[in-house]
C-alpha cells in the first residue's frame, strides 16, 4: 500500500513474530529462533475482532493514521481522508472488523488543496505488534468498484529513521477495482520501489470480491513467500533483486490494514463505484515457525 505514518511517503500502489521478540498488547513475548523451513507453525498473536458491535479496533493492538493533505495524499494522490471515527473502522459484533469508505462532505483537506470527498480508515500495529520472521495472514472479503484500493501490508519499524523505501515494504495483498479478478503481492526496497516494485499478480478467474480469501506471507531469513488460500504464487530472495537493489527485510515490521479511494494506480472512483465500500477482516494472525 505504501506510505505509513510519517512522510516521506512510499508509493503504495506498485507496493512479525520478532525473531526473538514479539511486542504485543503493550507487553513482550520471547520466542526462540526456529528452523527456517519446518512448515510447523505456532500462533503467537492474533486479533479475532470479537467485540461489541460498533466498538473500535482494540487500541492495545492498533493505531490510526489520520488525514490526507497532512501526508501529501499518502504519496499516491489518494482521495480519502483517514479518520479514527467508528463509522470508518468498527467491529460488527459478529467477529469482523469493518473498514468503511464513504462519500462525505468536507471531512478535511486533500493533497490538491480541495476538500476531500471521502472518509476511510488506515490502522496499523507500529509500536504494539511486530514480526521479523514467521507467517502473517488475514482472512478478508474485499469491496469492488472503480477506484477502490484495499490493502494488507507491512512496513519496517525503522520507517521514521530510515525513510521509505529503505525501511522496506511488503504488500501482502493489494486489490484495485479496475482488475476485479486479480490481487497483487509486491516488494519495495532501495532500487526497486514505486513503479519498479517487484510485483506478481494472483489471478482468481472470478471476481475477488465475491468471497472471503486468506492472504499470507511467510517471511524467513532471506526469503519471502506470498500465498492466497494456502497456495503459493510469489517468492523472492536477495538473489532476485535487480542490480544495485538492497535486501532490507531482516528486521522487525509492523502490519497495516487500509481502504483507500482513488490514487495513481486505481484511478478515481466514478458513478459506477458502489459506496459505501466495506472491507471485512475476519482475523489477522502471526505465527512463529518451529
mmCIF file of C-alpha atoms in Angstrom:
data_model
loop_
_atom_site.group_PDB
_atom_site.id
_atom_site.type_symbol
_atom_site.label_atom_id
_atom_site.label_comp_id
_atom_site.label_asym_id
_atom_site.label_seq_id
_atom_site.Cartn_x
_atom_site.Cartn_y
_atom_site.Cartn_z
ATOM 1 C CA UNK A 1 0.000 0.000 0.000
ATOM 2 C CA UNK A 2 2.779 2.244 0.923
ATOM 3 C CA UNK A 3 3.325 5.246 2.918
ATOM 4 C CA UNK A 4 2.814 4.894 6.564
ATOM 5 C CA UNK A 5 2.936 7.151 9.484
ATOM 6 C CA UNK A 6 5.355 9.984 8.661
ATOM 7 C CA UNK A 7 6.459 11.229 5.254
ATOM 8 C CA UNK A 8 8.465 10.657 3.140
ATOM 9 C CA UNK A 9 5.572 8.776 1.652
ATOM 10 C CA UNK A 10 6.083 5.500 -0.149
ATOM 11 C CA UNK A 11 4.269 4.892 -3.401
ATOM 12 C CA UNK A 12 1.800 2.306 -2.288
ATOM 13 C CA UNK A 13 0.179 1.083 -5.446
ATOM 14 C CA UNK A 14 3.062 -0.750 -7.072
ATOM 15 C CA UNK A 15 3.867 -1.516 -3.452
ATOM 16 C CA UNK A 16 6.254 -10.468 12.929
ATOM 17 C CA UNK A 17 6.971 -12.547 15.277
ATOM 18 C CA UNK A 18 10.224 -10.751 16.007
ATOM 19 C CA UNK A 19 12.916 -13.358 15.548
ATOM 20 C CA UNK A 20 13.469 -13.249 19.275
ATOM 21 C CA UNK A 21 10.807 -10.832 20.455
ATOM 22 C CA UNK A 22 7.157 -10.196 19.803
ATOM 23 C CA UNK A 23 5.755 -6.962 21.116
ATOM 24 C CA UNK A 24 2.029 -7.172 21.597
ATOM 25 C CA UNK A 25 -0.604 -5.553 23.782
ATOM 26 C CA UNK A 26 1.978 -3.395 25.483
ATOM 27 C CA UNK A 27 3.973 -6.430 26.648
ATOM 28 C CA UNK A 28 6.501 -8.767 25.142
ATOM 29 C CA UNK A 29 6.904 -12.460 24.484
ATOM 30 C CA UNK A 30 10.289 -14.032 23.888
ATOM 31 C CA UNK A 31 10.403 -16.749 21.217
ATOM 32 C CA UNK A 32 13.338 -18.874 20.131
ATOM 33 C CA UNK A 33 14.539 -18.645 16.546
ATOM 34 C CA UNK A 34 13.113 -21.623 14.680
ATOM 35 C CA UNK A 35 14.428 -23.811 11.872
ATOM 36 C CA UNK A 36 13.952 -21.990 8.609
ATOM 37 C CA UNK A 37 11.767 -24.424 6.686
ATOM 38 C CA UNK A 38 9.890 -26.642 9.112
ATOM 39 C CA UNK A 39 6.404 -25.535 7.953
ATOM 40 C CA UNK A 40 5.247 -26.118 11.529
ATOM 41 C CA UNK A 41 3.615 -23.031 12.991
ATOM 42 C CA UNK A 42 2.696 -21.801 16.451
ATOM 43 C CA UNK A 43 0.290 -18.887 16.818
ATOM 44 C CA UNK A 44 1.904 -16.078 18.816
ATOM 45 C CA UNK A 45 -0.554 -13.208 18.269
ATOM 46 C CA UNK A 46 -3.945 -12.646 16.700
ATOM 47 C CA UNK A 47 -6.828 -10.247 16.604
ATOM 48 C CA UNK A 48 -10.076 -12.145 16.001
ATOM 49 C CA UNK A 49 -12.152 -8.936 16.178
ATOM 50 C CA UNK A 50 -14.522 -10.439 18.728
ATOM 51 C CA UNK A 51 -16.129 -7.461 20.393
ATOM 52 C CA UNK A 52 -19.318 -5.499 20.711
ATOM 53 C CA UNK A 53 -20.940 -4.128 17.591
ATOM 54 C CA UNK A 54 -19.848 -0.545 16.997
ATOM 55 C CA UNK A 55 -16.694 -0.775 19.104
ATOM 56 C CA UNK A 56 -13.406 0.439 17.644
ATOM 57 C CA UNK A 57 -10.405 -1.814 16.917
ATOM 58 C CA UNK A 58 -8.519 -2.806 20.068
ATOM 59 C CA UNK A 59 -6.242 0.173 20.901
ATOM 60 C CA UNK A 60 -3.766 -2.219 22.516
ATOM 61 C CA UNK A 61 -3.172 -3.603 19.009
ATOM 62 C CA UNK A 62 -3.998 -0.826 16.539
ATOM 63 C CA UNK A 63 -3.165 2.833 15.879
ATOM 64 C CA UNK A 64 -4.896 5.095 13.353
ATOM 65 C CA UNK A 65 -3.199 7.073 10.610
ATOM 66 C CA UNK A 66 -5.097 10.307 10.021
ATOM 67 C CA UNK A 67 -5.631 12.868 7.306
ATOM 68 C CA UNK A 68 -4.686 13.318 3.666
ATOM 69 C CA UNK A 69 -3.097 16.673 2.856
ATOM 70 C CA UNK A 70 -1.084 16.320 6.063
ATOM 71 C CA UNK A 71 0.666 13.351 4.433
ATOM 72 C CA UNK A 72 0.654 14.629 0.817
ATOM 73 C CA UNK A 73 -2.183 12.361 -0.282
ATOM 74 C CA UNK A 74 -0.297 9.380 1.200
ATOM 75 C CA UNK A 75 2.190 9.666 -1.643
ATOM 76 C CA UNK A 76 -0.322 8.450 -4.236
ATOM 77 C CA UNK A 77 -2.766 11.353 -4.744
ATOM 78 C CA UNK A 78 -5.481 9.423 -2.905
ATOM 79 C CA UNK A 79 -8.915 10.969 -2.308
ATOM 80 C CA UNK A 80 -9.899 9.686 1.150
ATOM 81 C CA UNK A 81 -9.418 11.460 4.469
ATOM 82 C CA UNK A 82 -8.463 8.900 7.109
ATOM 83 C CA UNK A 83 -10.242 9.227 10.444
ATOM 84 C CA UNK A 84 -10.375 7.420 13.786
ATOM 85 C CA UNK A 85 -14.181 7.546 13.691
ATOM 86 C CA UNK A 86 -16.008 4.285 14.376
ATOM 87 C CA UNK A 87 -18.011 4.947 11.207
ATOM 88 C CA UNK A 88 -14.829 4.131 9.288
ATOM 89 C CA UNK A 89 -13.419 1.267 11.389
ATOM 90 C CA UNK A 90 -15.517 -0.746 13.810
ATOM 91 C CA UNK A 91 -16.360 -4.266 14.885
ATOM 92 C CA UNK A 92 -19.675 -5.653 13.675
ATOM 93 C CA UNK A 93 -20.405 -7.784 16.751
ATOM 94 C CA UNK A 94 -20.154 -10.983 14.668
ATOM 95 C CA UNK A 95 -16.372 -11.365 14.683
ATOM 96 C CA UNK A 96 -15.500 -8.967 11.886
ATOM 97 C CA UNK A 97 -13.610 -5.716 11.588
ATOM 98 C CA UNK A 98 -15.362 -3.499 9.041
ATOM 99 C CA UNK A 99 -13.353 -0.725 7.392
ATOM 100 C CA UNK A 100 -15.757 1.564 5.560
ATOM 101 C CA UNK A 101 -15.033 4.174 2.905
ATOM 102 C CA UNK A 102 -17.913 6.552 2.330
ATOM 103 C CA UNK A 103 -18.692 9.729 0.486
ATOM 104 C CA UNK A 104 -18.995 12.657 2.850
ATOM 105 C CA UNK A 105 -18.926 16.439 2.920
ATOM 106 C CA UNK A 106 -15.516 18.021 3.519
ATOM 107 C CA UNK A 107 -14.007 15.874 6.293
ATOM 108 C CA UNK A 108 -10.655 17.583 5.782
ATOM 109 C CA UNK A 109 -8.211 18.841 3.138
ATOM 110 C CA UNK A 110 -6.911 16.652 0.332
ATOM 111 C CA UNK A 111 -3.447 16.859 -1.261
ATOM 112 C CA UNK A 112 -4.798 19.030 -4.107
ATOM 113 C CA UNK A 113 -5.918 21.783 -1.674
ATOM 114 C CA UNK A 114 -9.533 20.808 -2.208
ATOM 115 C CA UNK A 115 -11.823 19.312 0.430
ATOM 116 C CA UNK A 116 -11.657 15.528 0.429
ATOM 117 C CA UNK A 117 -14.890 13.855 -0.685
ATOM 118 C CA UNK A 118 -14.453 10.552 1.158
ATOM 119 C CA UNK A 119 -13.560 9.218 4.586
ATOM 120 C CA UNK A 120 -11.986 5.858 5.378
ATOM 121 C CA UNK A 121 -9.597 4.229 7.857
ATOM 122 C CA UNK A 122 -5.995 3.081 7.923
ATOM 123 C CA UNK A 123 -4.917 1.176 11.040
ATOM 124 C CA UNK A 124 -1.502 -0.230 11.930
ATOM 125 C CA UNK A 125 0.344 -2.032 14.726
ATOM 126 C CA UNK A 126 3.526 0.060 14.906
ATOM 127 C CA UNK A 127 4.911 0.087 18.450
ATOM 128 C CA UNK A 128 2.397 -2.562 19.552
ATOM 129 C CA UNK A 129 2.750 -5.718 17.454
ATOM 130 C CA UNK A 130 5.588 -6.659 15.118
ATOM 131 C CA UNK A 131 7.331 -9.531 13.377
ATOM 132 C CA UNK A 132 10.761 -10.255 11.933
ATOM 133 C CA UNK A 133 10.219 -13.802 10.676
ATOM 134 C CA UNK A 134 7.174 -16.031 10.699
ATOM 135 C CA UNK A 135 3.813 -16.302 8.969
ATOM 136 C CA UNK A 136 1.458 -13.315 8.797
ATOM 137 C CA UNK A 137 -2.023 -13.659 7.361
ATOM 138 C CA UNK A 138 -5.538 -12.253 7.304
ATOM 139 C CA UNK A 139 -8.882 -13.582 6.165
ATOM 140 C CA UNK A 140 -10.721 -10.839 4.323
ATOM 141 C CA UNK A 141 -13.580 -10.004 1.986
ATOM 142 C CA UNK A 142 -12.764 -7.045 -0.246
ATOM 143 C CA UNK A 143 -15.011 -4.395 -1.759
ATOM 144 C CA UNK A 144 -15.289 -3.998 -5.524
ATOM 145 C CA UNK A 145 -15.584 -0.986 -7.801
ATOM 146 C CA UNK A 146 -13.664 1.532 -9.851
ATOM 147 C CA UNK A 147 -11.188 3.490 -7.722
ATOM 148 C CA UNK A 148 -11.395 1.071 -4.770
ATOM 149 C CA UNK A 149 -7.995 0.177 -3.249
ATOM 150 C CA UNK A 150 -7.890 -2.071 -0.152
ATOM 151 C CA UNK A 151 -4.572 -3.359 1.150
ATOM 152 C CA UNK A 152 -2.975 -5.583 3.790
ATOM 153 C CA UNK A 153 0.731 -4.794 4.081
ATOM 154 C CA UNK A 154 3.780 -4.231 6.283
ATOM 155 C CA UNK A 155 6.485 -1.601 6.744
ATOM 156 C CA UNK A 156 9.797 -1.703 8.598
ATOM 157 C CA UNK A 157 9.600 -0.370 12.142
ATOM 158 C CA UNK A 158 12.561 1.899 11.336
ATOM 159 C CA UNK A 159 10.434 3.907 8.872
ATOM 160 C CA UNK A 160 10.810 7.173 10.785
ATOM 161 C CA UNK A 161 14.607 6.974 10.820
ATOM 162 C CA UNK A 162 15.435 5.021 7.651
ATOM 163 C CA UNK A 163 12.779 6.596 5.435
ATOM 164 C CA UNK A 164 10.994 4.857 2.582
ATOM 165 C CA UNK A 165 11.938 2.694 0.686
ATOM 166 C CA UNK A 166 14.961 1.860 2.873
ATOM 167 C CA UNK A 167 12.520 0.840 5.588
ATOM 168 C CA UNK A 168 11.223 -1.876 3.252
ATOM 169 C CA UNK A 169 7.623 -2.548 2.301
ATOM 170 C CA UNK A 170 5.853 -5.888 1.899
ATOM 171 C CA UNK A 171 2.481 -5.672 0.184
ATOM 172 C CA UNK A 172 0.855 -8.898 1.318
ATOM 173 C CA UNK A 173 -2.307 -8.111 -0.633
ATOM 174 C CA UNK A 174 -3.376 -5.193 -2.771
ATOM 175 C CA UNK A 175 -6.515 -5.029 -4.869
ATOM 176 C CA UNK A 176 -7.701 -2.388 -7.319
ATOM 177 C CA UNK A 177 -11.222 -2.369 -8.645
ATOM 178 C CA UNK A 178 -10.169 -1.991 -12.275
ATOM 179 C CA UNK A 179 -8.729 -5.554 -12.229
ATOM 180 C CA UNK A 180 -11.600 -7.315 -10.443
ATOM 181 C CA UNK A 181 -10.235 -10.864 -10.790
ATOM 182 C CA UNK A 182 -6.702 -10.149 -9.527
ATOM 183 C CA UNK A 183 -4.815 -9.307 -6.354
ATOM 184 C CA UNK A 184 -1.120 -8.411 -6.127
ATOM 185 C CA UNK A 185 1.851 -9.208 -3.920
ATOM 186 C CA UNK A 186 4.726 -6.725 -4.125
ATOM 187 C CA UNK A 187 8.087 -5.979 -2.523
ATOM 188 C CA UNK A 188 9.585 -2.469 -2.317
ATOM 189 C CA UNK A 189 13.090 -1.556 -1.212
ATOM 190 C CA UNK A 190 16.114 0.509 -2.246
ATOM 191 C CA UNK A 191 16.482 0.163 -6.022
ATOM 192 C CA UNK A 192 13.049 -1.441 -6.580
ATOM 193 C CA UNK A 193 10.340 0.845 -5.277
ATOM 194 C CA UNK A 194 7.249 2.568 -6.601
ATOM 195 C CA UNK A 195 6.547 1.517 -10.176
ATOM 196 C CA UNK A 196 9.694 -0.633 -10.024
ATOM 197 C CA UNK A 197 8.433 -2.670 -7.072
ATOM 198 C CA UNK A 198 8.773 -6.414 -7.632
ATOM 199 C CA UNK A 199 5.154 -7.447 -8.078
ATOM 200 C CA UNK A 200 3.256 -10.543 -9.090
ATOM 201 C CA UNK A 201 -0.475 -10.825 -9.783
ATOM 202 C CA UNK A 202 -2.588 -13.619 -8.388
ATOM 203 C CA UNK A 203 -5.324 -14.432 -10.877
ATOM 204 C CA UNK A 204 -8.584 -15.789 -9.431
ATOM 205 C CA UNK A 205 -10.546 -16.409 -12.644
ATOM 206 C CA UNK A 206 -13.590 -14.870 -10.926
ATOM 207 C CA UNK A 207 -14.331 -11.669 -9.011
ATOM 208 C CA UNK A 208 -12.084 -11.422 -5.962
ATOM 209 C CA UNK A 209 -14.738 -9.514 -4.030
ATOM 210 C CA UNK A 210 -17.313 -12.306 -4.272
ATOM 211 C CA UNK A 211 -15.945 -14.250 -1.284
ATOM 212 C CA UNK A 212 -13.538 -14.339 1.642
ATOM 213 C CA UNK A 213 -9.908 -15.281 0.980
ATOM 214 C CA UNK A 214 -6.864 -15.725 3.202
ATOM 215 C CA UNK A 215 -3.832 -13.615 2.248
ATOM 216 C CA UNK A 216 -0.466 -14.722 3.644
ATOM 217 C CA UNK A 217 3.236 -14.091 3.672
ATOM 218 C CA UNK A 218 5.857 -16.446 5.068
ATOM 219 C CA UNK A 219 8.962 -14.484 5.993
ATOM 220 C CA UNK A 220 12.147 -16.465 6.579
ATOM 221 C CA UNK A 221 15.779 -15.319 6.571
ATOM 222 C CA UNK A 222 16.490 -14.063 3.037
ATOM 223 C CA UNK A 223 13.136 -15.274 1.675
ATOM 224 C CA UNK A 224 9.555 -14.014 1.450
ATOM 225 C CA UNK A 225 6.718 -16.209 0.137
ATOM 226 C CA UNK A 226 3.214 -14.993 -0.776
ATOM 227 C CA UNK A 227 0.140 -17.230 -0.648
ATOM 228 C CA UNK A 228 -3.585 -16.941 -1.230
ATOM 229 C CA UNK A 229 -5.781 -19.552 0.434
ATOM 230 C CA UNK A 230 -2.655 -21.527 1.286
ATOM 231 C CA UNK A 231 -1.350 -21.710 -2.283
ATOM 232 C CA UNK A 232 1.962 -20.026 -3.146
ATOM 233 C CA UNK A 233 2.034 -17.572 -6.050
ATOM 234 C CA UNK A 234 5.128 -15.424 -5.444
ATOM 235 C CA UNK A 235 8.543 -15.939 -3.830
ATOM 236 C CA UNK A 236 11.546 -13.606 -3.583
ATOM 237 C CA UNK A 237 15.110 -13.848 -2.273
ATOM 238 C CA UNK A 238 18.023 -11.371 -2.354
ATOM 239 C CA UNK A 239 19.383 -13.104 -5.465
ATOM 240 C CA UNK A 240 16.308 -11.989 -7.419
ATOM 241 C CA UNK A 241 16.707 -8.278 -6.743
ATOM 242 C CA UNK A 242 17.676 -6.004 -9.641
ATOM 243 C CA UNK A 243 21.269 -4.879 -9.952
ATOM 244 C CA UNK A 244 22.014 -2.376 -7.199
ATOM 245 C CA UNK A 245 18.981 -3.380 -5.153
ATOM 246 C CA UNK A 246 19.369 -3.881 -1.410
ATOM 247 C CA UNK A 247 17.551 -6.500 0.695
ATOM 248 C CA UNK A 248 16.279 -4.674 3.797
ATOM 249 C CA UNK A 249 13.946 -7.255 5.324
ATOM 250 C CA UNK A 250 15.948 -8.901 8.133
ATOM 251 C CA UNK A 251 14.425 -6.675 10.814
ATOM 252 C CA UNK A 252 11.071 -6.030 12.519
ATOM 253 C CA UNK A 253 7.983 -4.988 10.551
ATOM 254 C CA UNK A 254 4.510 -3.843 11.564
ATOM 255 C CA UNK A 255 1.132 -4.604 9.977
ATOM 256 C CA UNK A 256 -1.233 -2.195 8.181
ATOM 257 C CA UNK A 257 -4.854 -2.521 7.019
ATOM 258 C CA UNK A 258 -6.489 0.208 4.984
ATOM 259 C CA UNK A 259 -9.074 1.046 2.368
ATOM 260 C CA UNK A 260 -8.121 3.865 0.005
ATOM 261 C CA UNK A 261 -10.249 5.599 -2.604
ATOM 262 C CA UNK A 262 -8.597 6.734 -5.827
ATOM 263 C CA UNK A 263 -4.925 7.329 -6.395
ATOM 264 C CA UNK A 264 -2.327 6.986 -9.106
ATOM 265 C CA UNK A 265 -2.775 3.238 -9.548
ATOM 266 C CA UNK A 266 -6.522 2.530 -9.234
ATOM 267 C CA UNK A 267 -7.671 5.826 -10.727
ATOM 268 C CA UNK A 268 -10.583 7.892 -9.487
ATOM 269 C CA UNK A 269 -13.947 6.462 -8.465
ATOM 270 C CA UNK A 270 -16.826 7.172 -10.808
ATOM 271 C CA UNK A 271 -20.600 6.967 -10.928
ATOM 272 C CA UNK A 272 -20.438 3.156 -11.016
ATOM 273 C CA UNK A 273 -18.416 2.843 -7.782
ATOM 274 C CA UNK A 274 -20.511 1.247 -5.019
ATOM 275 C CA UNK A 275 -20.363 3.420 -1.907
ATOM 276 C CA UNK A 276 -20.124 2.997 0.973
ATOM 277 C CA UNK A 277 -17.413 0.402 0.313
ATOM 278 C CA UNK A 278 -16.725 -2.102 3.088
ATOM 279 C CA UNK A 279 -13.630 -4.202 3.678
ATOM 280 C CA UNK A 280 -14.353 -7.109 6.059
ATOM 281 C CA UNK A 281 -11.497 -8.595 8.095
ATOM 282 C CA UNK A 282 -12.288 -11.840 9.906
ATOM 283 C CA UNK A 283 -8.916 -12.062 11.650
ATOM 284 C CA UNK A 284 -5.213 -11.167 11.500
ATOM 285 C CA UNK A 285 -2.714 -13.759 12.822
ATOM 286 C CA UNK A 286 1.038 -14.012 13.331
ATOM 287 C CA UNK A 287 2.827 -17.329 13.781
ATOM 288 C CA UNK A 288 6.362 -18.422 14.578
ATOM 289 C CA UNK A 289 7.961 -21.319 12.748
ATOM 290 C CA UNK A 290 9.070 -24.245 14.895
#
